[in-house]
Tab-separated table of C-alpha atoms and ligand atoms in Angstrom:
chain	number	residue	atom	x	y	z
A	353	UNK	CA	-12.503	7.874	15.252
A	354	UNK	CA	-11.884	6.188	11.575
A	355	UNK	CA	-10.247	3.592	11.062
A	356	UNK	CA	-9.687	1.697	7.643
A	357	UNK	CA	-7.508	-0.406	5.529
A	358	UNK	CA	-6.645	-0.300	2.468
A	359	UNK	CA	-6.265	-3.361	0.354
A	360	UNK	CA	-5.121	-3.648	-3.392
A	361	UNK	CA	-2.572	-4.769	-5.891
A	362	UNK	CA	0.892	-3.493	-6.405
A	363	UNK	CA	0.399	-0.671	-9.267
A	364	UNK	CA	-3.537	-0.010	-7.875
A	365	UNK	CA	-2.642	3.147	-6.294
A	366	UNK	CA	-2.744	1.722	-2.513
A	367	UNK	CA	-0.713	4.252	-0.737
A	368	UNK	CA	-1.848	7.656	-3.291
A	369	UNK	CA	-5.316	6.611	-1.918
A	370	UNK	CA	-4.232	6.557	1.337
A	371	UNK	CA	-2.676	9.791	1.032
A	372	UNK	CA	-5.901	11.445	-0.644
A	373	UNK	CA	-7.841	10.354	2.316
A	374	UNK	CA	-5.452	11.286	5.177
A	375	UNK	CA	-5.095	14.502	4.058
A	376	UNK	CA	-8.544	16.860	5.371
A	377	UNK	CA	-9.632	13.967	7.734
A	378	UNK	CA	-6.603	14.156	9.431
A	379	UNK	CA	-5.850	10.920	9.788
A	380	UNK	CA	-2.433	9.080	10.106
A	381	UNK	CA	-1.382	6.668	7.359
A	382	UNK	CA	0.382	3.731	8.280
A	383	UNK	CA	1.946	2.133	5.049
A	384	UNK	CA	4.167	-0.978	6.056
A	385	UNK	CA	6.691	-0.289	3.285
A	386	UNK	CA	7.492	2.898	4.855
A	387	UNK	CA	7.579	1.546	7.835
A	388	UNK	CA	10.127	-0.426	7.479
A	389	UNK	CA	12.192	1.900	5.244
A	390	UNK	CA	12.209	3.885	8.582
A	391	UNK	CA	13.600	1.326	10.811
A	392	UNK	CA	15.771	0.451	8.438
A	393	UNK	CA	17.155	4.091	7.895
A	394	UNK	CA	16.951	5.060	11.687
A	395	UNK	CA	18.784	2.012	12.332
A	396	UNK	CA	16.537	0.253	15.177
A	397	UNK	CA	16.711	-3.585	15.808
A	398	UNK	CA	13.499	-4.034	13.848
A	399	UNK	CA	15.360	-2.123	10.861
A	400	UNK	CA	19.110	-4.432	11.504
A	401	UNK	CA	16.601	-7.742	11.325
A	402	UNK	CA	14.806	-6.421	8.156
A	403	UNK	CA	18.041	-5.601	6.404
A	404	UNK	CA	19.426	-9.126	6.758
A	405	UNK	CA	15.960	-10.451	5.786
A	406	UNK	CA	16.269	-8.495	2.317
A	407	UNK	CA	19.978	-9.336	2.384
A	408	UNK	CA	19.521	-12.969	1.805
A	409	UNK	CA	16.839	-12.123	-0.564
A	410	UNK	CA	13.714	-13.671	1.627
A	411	UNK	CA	10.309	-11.533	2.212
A	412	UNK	CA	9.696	-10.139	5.596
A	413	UNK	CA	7.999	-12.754	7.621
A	414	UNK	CA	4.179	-11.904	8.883
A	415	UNK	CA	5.165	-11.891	12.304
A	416	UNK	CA	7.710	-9.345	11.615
A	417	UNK	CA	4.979	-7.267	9.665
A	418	UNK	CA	2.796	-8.035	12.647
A	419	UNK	CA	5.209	-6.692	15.244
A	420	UNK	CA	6.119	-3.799	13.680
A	421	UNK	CA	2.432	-2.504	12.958
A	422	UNK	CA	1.715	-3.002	16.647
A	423	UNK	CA	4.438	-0.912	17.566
A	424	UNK	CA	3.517	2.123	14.954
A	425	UNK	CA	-0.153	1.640	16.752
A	426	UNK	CA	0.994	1.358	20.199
A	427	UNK	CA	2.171	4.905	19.960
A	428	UNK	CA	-1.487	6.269	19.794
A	429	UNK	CA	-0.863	9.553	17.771
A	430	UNK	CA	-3.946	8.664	15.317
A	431	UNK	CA	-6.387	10.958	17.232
A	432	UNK	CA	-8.727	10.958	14.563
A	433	UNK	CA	-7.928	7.244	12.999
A	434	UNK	CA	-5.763	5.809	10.312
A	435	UNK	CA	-5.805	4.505	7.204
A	436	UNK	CA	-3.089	1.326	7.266
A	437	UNK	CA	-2.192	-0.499	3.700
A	438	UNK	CA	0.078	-3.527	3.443
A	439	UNK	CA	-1.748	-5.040	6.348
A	440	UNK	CA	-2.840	-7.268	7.865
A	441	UNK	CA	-0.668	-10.568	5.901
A	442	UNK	CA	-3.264	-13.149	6.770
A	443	UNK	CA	-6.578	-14.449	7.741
A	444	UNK	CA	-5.288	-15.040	11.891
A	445	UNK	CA	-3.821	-10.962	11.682
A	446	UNK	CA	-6.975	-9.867	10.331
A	447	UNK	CA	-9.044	-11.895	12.565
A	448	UNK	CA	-7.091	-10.552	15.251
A	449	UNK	CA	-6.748	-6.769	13.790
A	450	UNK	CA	-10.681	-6.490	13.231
A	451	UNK	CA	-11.240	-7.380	17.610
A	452	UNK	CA	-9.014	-5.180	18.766
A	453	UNK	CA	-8.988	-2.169	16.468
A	454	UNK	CA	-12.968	-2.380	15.706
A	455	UNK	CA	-12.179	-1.123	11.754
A	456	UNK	CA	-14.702	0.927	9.980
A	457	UNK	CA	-14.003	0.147	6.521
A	458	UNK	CA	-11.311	-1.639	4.121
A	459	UNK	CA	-11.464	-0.362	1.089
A	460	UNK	CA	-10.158	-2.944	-1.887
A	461	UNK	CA	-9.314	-1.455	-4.515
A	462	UNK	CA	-9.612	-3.365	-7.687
A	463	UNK	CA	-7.463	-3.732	-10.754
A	464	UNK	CA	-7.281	-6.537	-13.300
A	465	UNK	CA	-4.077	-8.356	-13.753
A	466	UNK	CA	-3.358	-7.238	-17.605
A	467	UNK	CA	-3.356	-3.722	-16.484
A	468	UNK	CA	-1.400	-3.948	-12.831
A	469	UNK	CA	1.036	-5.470	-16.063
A	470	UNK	CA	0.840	-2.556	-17.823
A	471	UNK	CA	2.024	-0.428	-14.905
A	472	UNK	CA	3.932	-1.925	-13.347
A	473	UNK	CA	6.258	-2.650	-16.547
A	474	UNK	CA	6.043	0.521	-17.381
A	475	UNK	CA	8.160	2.036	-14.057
A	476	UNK	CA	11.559	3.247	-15.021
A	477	UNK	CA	14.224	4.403	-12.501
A	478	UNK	CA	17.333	6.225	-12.226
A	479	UNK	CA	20.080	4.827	-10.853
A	480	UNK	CA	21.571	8.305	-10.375
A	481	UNK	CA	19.400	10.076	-8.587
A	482	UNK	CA	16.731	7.584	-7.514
A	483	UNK	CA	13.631	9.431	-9.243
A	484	UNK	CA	11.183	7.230	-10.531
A	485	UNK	CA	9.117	7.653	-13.969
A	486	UNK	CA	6.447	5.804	-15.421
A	487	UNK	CA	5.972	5.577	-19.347
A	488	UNK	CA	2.422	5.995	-19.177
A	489	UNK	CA	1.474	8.605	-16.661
A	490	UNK	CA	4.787	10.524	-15.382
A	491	UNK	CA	7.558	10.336	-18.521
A	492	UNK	CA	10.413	12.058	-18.931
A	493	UNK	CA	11.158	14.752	-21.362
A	494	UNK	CA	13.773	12.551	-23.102
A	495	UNK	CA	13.195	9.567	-23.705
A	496	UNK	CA	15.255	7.015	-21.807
A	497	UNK	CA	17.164	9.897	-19.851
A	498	UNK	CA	16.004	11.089	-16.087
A	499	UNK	CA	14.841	14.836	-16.278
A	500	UNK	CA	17.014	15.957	-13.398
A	501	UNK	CA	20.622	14.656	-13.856
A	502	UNK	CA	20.297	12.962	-17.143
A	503	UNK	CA	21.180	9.346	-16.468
A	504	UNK	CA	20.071	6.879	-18.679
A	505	UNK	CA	16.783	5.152	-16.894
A	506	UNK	CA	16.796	1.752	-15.847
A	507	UNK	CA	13.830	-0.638	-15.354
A	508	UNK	CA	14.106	-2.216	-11.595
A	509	UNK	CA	15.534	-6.031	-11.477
A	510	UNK	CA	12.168	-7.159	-10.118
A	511	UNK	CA	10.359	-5.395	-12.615
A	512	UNK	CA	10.032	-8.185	-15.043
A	513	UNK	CA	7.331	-9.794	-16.329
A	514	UNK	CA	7.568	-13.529	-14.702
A	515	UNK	CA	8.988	-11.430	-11.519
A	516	UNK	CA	5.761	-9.731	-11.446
A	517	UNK	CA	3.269	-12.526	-12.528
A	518	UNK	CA	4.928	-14.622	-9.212
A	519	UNK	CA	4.223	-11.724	-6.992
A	520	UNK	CA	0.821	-11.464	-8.682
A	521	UNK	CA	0.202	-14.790	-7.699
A	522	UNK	CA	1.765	-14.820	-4.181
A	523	UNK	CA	-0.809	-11.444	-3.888
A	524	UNK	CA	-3.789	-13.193	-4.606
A	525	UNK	CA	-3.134	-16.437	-2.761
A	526	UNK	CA	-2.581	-14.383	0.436
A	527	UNK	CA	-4.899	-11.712	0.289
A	528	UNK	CA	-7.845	-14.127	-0.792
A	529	UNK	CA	-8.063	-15.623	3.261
A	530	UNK	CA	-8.330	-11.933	3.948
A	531	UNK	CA	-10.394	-10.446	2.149
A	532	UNK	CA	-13.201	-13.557	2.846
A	533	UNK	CA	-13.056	-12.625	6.035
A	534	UNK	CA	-13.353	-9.033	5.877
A	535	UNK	CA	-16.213	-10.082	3.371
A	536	UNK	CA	-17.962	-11.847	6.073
A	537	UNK	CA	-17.625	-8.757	8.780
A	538	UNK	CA	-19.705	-7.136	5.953
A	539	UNK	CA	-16.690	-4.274	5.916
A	540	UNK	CA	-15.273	-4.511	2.272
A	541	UNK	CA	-16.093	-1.596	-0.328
A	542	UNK	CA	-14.822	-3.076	-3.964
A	543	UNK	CA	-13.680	-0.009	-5.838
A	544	UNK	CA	-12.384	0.073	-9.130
A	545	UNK	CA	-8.751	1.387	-9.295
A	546	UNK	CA	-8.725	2.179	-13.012
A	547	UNK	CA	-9.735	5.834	-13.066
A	548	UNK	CA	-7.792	8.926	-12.668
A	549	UNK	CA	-6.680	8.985	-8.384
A	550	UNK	CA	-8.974	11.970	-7.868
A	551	UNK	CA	-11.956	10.129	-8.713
A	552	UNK	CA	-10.830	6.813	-7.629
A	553	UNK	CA	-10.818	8.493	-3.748
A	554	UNK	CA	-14.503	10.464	-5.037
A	555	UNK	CA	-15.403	7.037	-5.342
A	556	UNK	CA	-13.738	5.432	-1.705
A	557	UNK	CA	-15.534	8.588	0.323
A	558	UNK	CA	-18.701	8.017	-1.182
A	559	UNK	CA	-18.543	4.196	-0.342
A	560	UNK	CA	-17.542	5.247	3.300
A	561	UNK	CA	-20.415	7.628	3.412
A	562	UNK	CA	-17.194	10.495	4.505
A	563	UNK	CA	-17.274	14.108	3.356
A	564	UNK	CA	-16.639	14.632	-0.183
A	565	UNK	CA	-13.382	14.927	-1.352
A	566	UNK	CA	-11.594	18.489	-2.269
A	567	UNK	CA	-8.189	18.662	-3.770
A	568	UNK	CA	-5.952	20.649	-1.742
A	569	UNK	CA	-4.725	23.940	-3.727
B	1485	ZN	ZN1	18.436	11.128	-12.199
């Protein structure tokens, strides 16, 4: 059984990475954002309180976060392990995740703030079809106009850059209590999230001593 979180900035490439390492090792990934977007879509209680949450325009509280990540667990389909990412919140979930989970690895993946800038302002979306393009790495073929139904792109609302540098902030403040601890179980592998995904996860199995990794296809 593996079991490992995944830690990084918004823009480092947290859930690809999860992906990439899910995929032959057949474990489940557990991404919180997803999570959520389920309840939400499937309508459960969890999904009606996080609705009104995002409603009013407030962040979903830690003990929400908390809740709904020990319900995805308490399900025990991970045969194998998981890889979570947007967990644990703080230093009292990790403390608490690490006991009763027993984690192999987190994995932090590293990117400076001047280039989680970069691309993060660089995301464009389409308000017609909801695709989403990236200037530097996924553009479309005309520029300013979504590939698929032509709609002028958009940049999201919370895409700016004093949006972004007070989520930057918020990140660091509350992922430094957990990453100190993780530190001190001796579980963190720093890996730098600038390269290319494929090697980024080359460089993630290697630091979990796993099975190299193979691109599918
Ligand atoms: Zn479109």
């Amino acid at each position: 059984m593996r079991k490992y979180v995944m830690m990084g900035v918004q823009g480092s490439g947290k859930g690809t990475q999860s992906e990439l390492l899910c995929q032959d090792l057949d474990l489940v990934h557990i991404s919180v954002g997803d999570l959520f977007r389920w309840h939400v879509k499937n309508h459960t209680k969890l999904g009606a309180q996080v609705r009104r949450t995002m409603h009013a325009g407030e962040l979903i509280g830690d003990d929400t976060v908390e809740a709904a990540v020990q319900d995805r667990l308490d399900q025990h389909d991970w045969n194998f392990g998981f890889v979570i990412d947007g967990f644990p919140r703080n230093g009292r979930q990790a403390e608490f995740f690490m006991e009763s989970y027993d984690i192999d690895g987190v994995i932090h993946l590293e990117l400076p703030d001047d280039e989680v800038r970069r691309r993060v302002l660089s995301r464009r979306l389409c308000p017609g079809c909801g695709m989403d393009y990236n200037l530097i790495a996924d553009r479309p073929r005309v520029e300013g106009c979504c590939d698929i139904c032509g709609t002028e792109l958009i940049t999201r609302a919370d895409d700016t850059p004093e949006a972004l540098a007070a989520r930057l902030r918020d990140y660091h403040e509350k992922t430094r209590p957990v990453l100190e601890l993780f530190r001190r179980k001796e579980v963190v592998h720093d890996v730098d999230a600038r390269p290319a995904p494929e090697e980024v996860q080359v460089k993630i199995r290697e630091a979990l001593s796993l099975p190299p990794y193979t691109p599918k296809g």
